[in-house]
Short mmCIF file of C-alpha atoms in Angstrom, two decimals:
data_model
loop_
_atom_site.label_atom_id
_atom_site.label_comp_id
_atom_site.label_asym_id
_atom_site.label_seq_id
_atom_site.Cartn_x
_atom_site.Cartn_y
_atom_site.Cartn_z
CA MET A 29 156.53 103.68 99.38
CA LYS A 30 156.04 104.47 103.06
CA LYS A 31 154.13 107.64 102.13
CA ASN A 32 151.73 105.65 99.88
CA PHE A 33 151.12 103.17 102.69
CA ILE A 34 150.23 105.98 105.11
CA TYR A 35 147.85 107.58 102.57
CA THR A 36 146.21 104.21 101.91
CA LEU A 37 145.84 103.59 105.63
CA LEU A 38 144.30 107.06 106.17
CA PHE A 39 141.92 106.48 103.25
CA LEU A 40 140.78 103.15 104.72
CA ILE A 41 140.25 104.66 108.17
CA CYS A 42 138.19 107.51 106.71
CA SER A 43 136.17 105.04 104.62
CA PHE A 44 135.35 102.92 107.65
CA SER A 45 134.38 106.03 109.63
CA PHE A 46 132.03 107.07 106.82
CA LEU A 47 130.43 103.62 106.70
CA ASN A 48 129.91 103.63 110.47
CA ALA A 49 128.33 107.11 110.24
CA GLN A 50 125.92 105.82 107.58
CA THR A 51 124.98 102.83 109.70
CA ALA A 52 124.47 105.04 112.74
CA ASP A 53 122.18 107.31 110.71
CA ASP A 54 120.26 104.30 109.37
CA LYS A 55 119.82 102.93 112.88
CA LYS A 56 118.63 106.31 114.12
CA GLN A 57 116.10 106.71 111.26
CA ILE A 58 114.85 103.13 111.63
CA SER A 59 114.52 103.44 115.42
CA VAL A 60 112.31 106.53 115.18
CA ALA A 61 110.24 105.04 112.34
CA VAL A 62 109.70 101.67 114.05
CA ILE A 63 108.47 103.28 117.27
CA ASP A 64 106.10 105.60 115.35
CA ILE A 65 104.74 102.79 113.16
CA LEU A 66 104.12 100.42 116.08
CA LYS A 67 102.54 103.23 118.12
CA GLY A 68 100.34 104.05 115.12
CA PHE A 69 99.05 100.48 114.94
CA GLN A 70 98.57 100.31 118.71
CA THR A 71 96.48 103.47 118.80
CA LYS A 72 94.97 103.13 115.30
CA ASN A 73 96.52 106.48 114.39
CA ALA A 74 97.37 106.47 110.67
CA ASP A 75 98.97 109.94 111.00
CA LEU A 76 101.90 108.28 112.79
CA ILE A 77 102.33 105.65 110.05
CA ASN A 78 101.61 107.36 106.74
CA PRO A 79 104.64 109.72 106.73
CA TYR A 80 106.71 106.52 106.42
CA ILE A 81 104.88 105.34 103.29
CA ASP A 82 106.35 106.45 99.98
CA LYS A 83 103.64 108.00 97.76
CA THR A 84 105.08 106.40 94.62
CA TYR A 85 105.20 102.81 95.90
CA GLY A 86 102.56 102.59 98.64
CA VAL A 87 102.51 99.78 101.19
CA GLY A 88 101.92 96.11 100.43
CA VAL A 89 100.28 93.65 102.81
CA LEU A 90 101.51 90.06 102.58
CA PHE A 91 98.97 87.47 103.76
CA LYS A 92 97.92 83.86 103.30
CA SER A 93 94.52 82.72 102.09
CA SER A 94 93.70 79.02 101.90
CA GLY A 95 97.41 78.36 102.37
CA ASP A 96 98.48 80.46 99.35
CA ILE A 97 100.46 83.66 99.71
CA GLY A 98 98.93 86.85 98.40
CA PHE A 99 99.30 90.59 98.74
CA VAL A 100 97.30 93.78 98.41
CA LEU A 101 98.79 97.16 97.63
CA ASN A 102 97.51 100.27 99.39
CA GLU A 103 98.36 103.94 98.91
CA ASP A 104 98.51 104.38 102.66
CA VAL A 105 97.11 103.02 105.93
CA ASP A 106 93.49 103.97 106.59
CA PHE A 107 91.92 102.51 109.71
CA ASP A 108 88.44 103.42 108.46
CA MET A 109 88.76 100.89 105.64
CA PRO A 110 87.94 97.23 106.32
CA LEU A 111 91.38 95.66 106.64
CA GLY A 112 90.15 92.23 107.77
CA TYR A 113 92.92 89.97 108.97
CA ILE A 114 95.29 92.89 109.58
CA GLN A 115 93.08 94.09 112.45
CA LYS A 116 94.19 91.14 114.55
CA ALA A 117 97.73 92.50 114.41
CA TRP A 118 96.77 95.76 116.12
CA ASN A 119 96.67 94.17 119.57
CA ILE A 120 100.35 94.78 120.33
CA ARG A 121 102.04 95.99 123.49
CA ASN A 122 105.47 96.98 122.07
CA GLN A 123 107.28 97.16 125.38
CA TYR A 124 110.71 96.03 124.19
CA PRO A 125 113.84 97.99 123.23
CA ILE A 126 115.07 97.57 119.66
CA GLN A 127 117.75 94.94 119.11
CA PHE A 128 119.61 95.20 115.82
CA ASP A 129 120.41 92.06 113.82
CA THR A 130 118.81 89.69 116.30
CA ALA A 131 116.48 86.98 115.03
CA PHE A 132 113.57 85.63 117.03
CA GLU A 133 112.45 82.06 116.45
CA TYR A 134 108.77 81.37 115.83
CA ASP A 135 107.37 77.96 116.80
CA ILE A 136 104.88 77.26 114.00
CA LYS A 137 103.47 74.16 115.68
CA ASN A 138 102.61 75.95 118.94
CA LYS A 139 102.04 79.31 117.23
CA LYS A 140 104.21 81.31 119.61
CA TRP A 141 107.60 82.96 119.88
CA ALA A 142 110.35 81.11 121.74
CA LYS A 143 111.58 84.49 123.03
CA GLU A 144 109.89 87.88 122.93
CA GLY A 145 111.50 91.13 121.80
CA LEU A 146 111.79 93.75 119.05
CA SER A 147 114.30 93.15 116.28
CA VAL A 148 115.50 95.04 113.21
CA GLN A 149 117.50 93.00 110.71
CA PHE A 150 119.37 94.97 108.07
CA ASN A 151 120.28 93.40 104.70
CA SER A 152 117.11 91.33 104.74
CA ASN A 153 116.25 89.01 101.87
CA THR A 154 112.77 88.25 103.28
CA ILE A 155 110.79 89.97 100.52
CA ASN A 156 112.69 88.06 97.80
CA GLU A 157 111.96 84.84 99.68
CA TYR A 158 108.25 85.66 99.68
CA VAL A 159 108.32 86.42 95.95
CA ASN A 160 109.45 82.86 95.27
CA GLN A 161 106.39 81.51 97.13
CA PHE A 162 103.89 83.13 94.74
CA PRO A 163 102.37 80.88 92.05
CA ASP A 164 103.80 83.17 89.33
CA PRO A 165 106.96 84.76 90.81
CA ASP A 166 107.97 86.47 87.53
CA SER A 167 104.82 88.60 87.40
CA ILE A 168 105.31 89.58 91.05
CA LYS A 169 108.99 90.54 90.58
CA ASP A 170 107.99 93.03 87.86
CA GLN A 171 105.82 95.08 90.22
CA ASN A 172 107.49 98.25 91.49
CA ILE A 173 106.89 97.53 95.18
CA PHE A 174 108.82 94.26 94.84
CA LYS A 175 111.52 95.73 92.57
CA ILE A 176 112.57 98.28 95.19
CA ASN A 177 112.92 95.45 97.72
CA SER A 178 114.97 93.18 95.45
CA ASN A 179 118.33 94.41 96.81
CA PRO A 180 118.63 93.13 100.41
CA LYS A 181 121.12 95.91 101.24
CA ASN A 182 118.22 98.37 101.09
CA VAL A 183 115.80 96.30 103.19
CA ALA A 184 115.37 96.05 106.95
CA PHE A 185 112.91 93.53 108.38
CA VAL A 186 111.26 94.41 111.69
CA THR A 187 109.89 91.74 114.01
CA LEU A 188 107.93 92.46 117.15
CA ALA A 189 107.93 89.02 118.77
CA GLU A 190 105.09 89.12 121.30
CA ASN A 191 102.94 86.23 122.39
CA SER A 192 99.27 87.09 122.61
CA LYS A 193 97.30 85.74 125.53
CA GLU A 194 94.28 85.31 123.24
CA LYS A 195 94.61 82.39 120.82
CA ALA A 196 92.63 84.07 118.03
CA LEU A 197 95.10 86.94 117.72
CA ILE A 198 98.33 87.13 115.79
CA ASN A 199 101.47 86.85 117.88
CA GLY A 200 103.44 90.02 117.32
CA PHE A 201 103.85 92.12 114.22
CA LYS A 202 106.25 92.06 111.26
CA PHE A 203 107.00 94.58 108.53
CA ALA A 204 109.65 95.55 105.99
CA MET A 205 111.28 98.94 105.62
CA THR A 206 113.13 99.96 102.48
CA LYS A 207 115.71 102.65 101.92
CA ILE A 208 114.59 104.84 99.04
CA GLY A 209 117.10 107.59 98.40
CA SER A 210 118.32 108.51 101.87
CA LYS A 211 115.10 107.76 103.79
CA TRP A 212 113.58 104.55 105.16
CA PHE A 213 109.95 103.76 104.24
CA LEU A 214 107.40 101.18 105.33
CA THR A 215 106.90 99.00 102.24
CA PHE A 216 105.35 95.73 103.49
CA ILE A 217 103.25 94.56 106.40
CA ASP A 218 103.56 90.80 106.93
CA VAL A 219 100.58 88.92 108.36
CA THR A 220 101.39 85.62 106.63
CA GLU A 221 101.34 83.65 109.88
CA TYR A 222 97.61 84.17 110.09
CA ASN A 223 95.52 82.45 107.43
CA ALA A 224 92.76 84.81 106.28
CA GLU A 225 90.28 81.96 105.76
#
């Protein structure tokens, strides 16, 4: 009996060590990707962003138009294409260290962040929450880009909470990353706080 208890205890310790190693690897991958992606948008350098876009799924852009949520799906990021409302999100400074599992509160009325910073939230259900805001959620859920984001355990939501000094610009930048296989990919860019019209 004592022997079984020791084996069980050793198994649990090894299991927890393995889980921590996975989390450490995820944090390392996400940290490198987030810095590259934000730098790519700052400098309008798609070569820094596109390696993080899965060729099968592409990258979706969530936006609002006349108060309704919508999205467009792109194969990759191309700064030579007219991206309209997304351009306002390029004016970012990104001077904050990454904080994991920290949420930043956005004041919708005053259109600014209560506190600035850079956050990565693992196990994010944000994409599923957006799906429910579409006029026909069932047709949206069936699209591959949304299917791969349906399990929150595979989704990390990144928030760069920065307040712009210019009122016309978006405050900060938000995007979703999804674990596909063993690698994290940029799957959604969220500009829903800025109404396109």
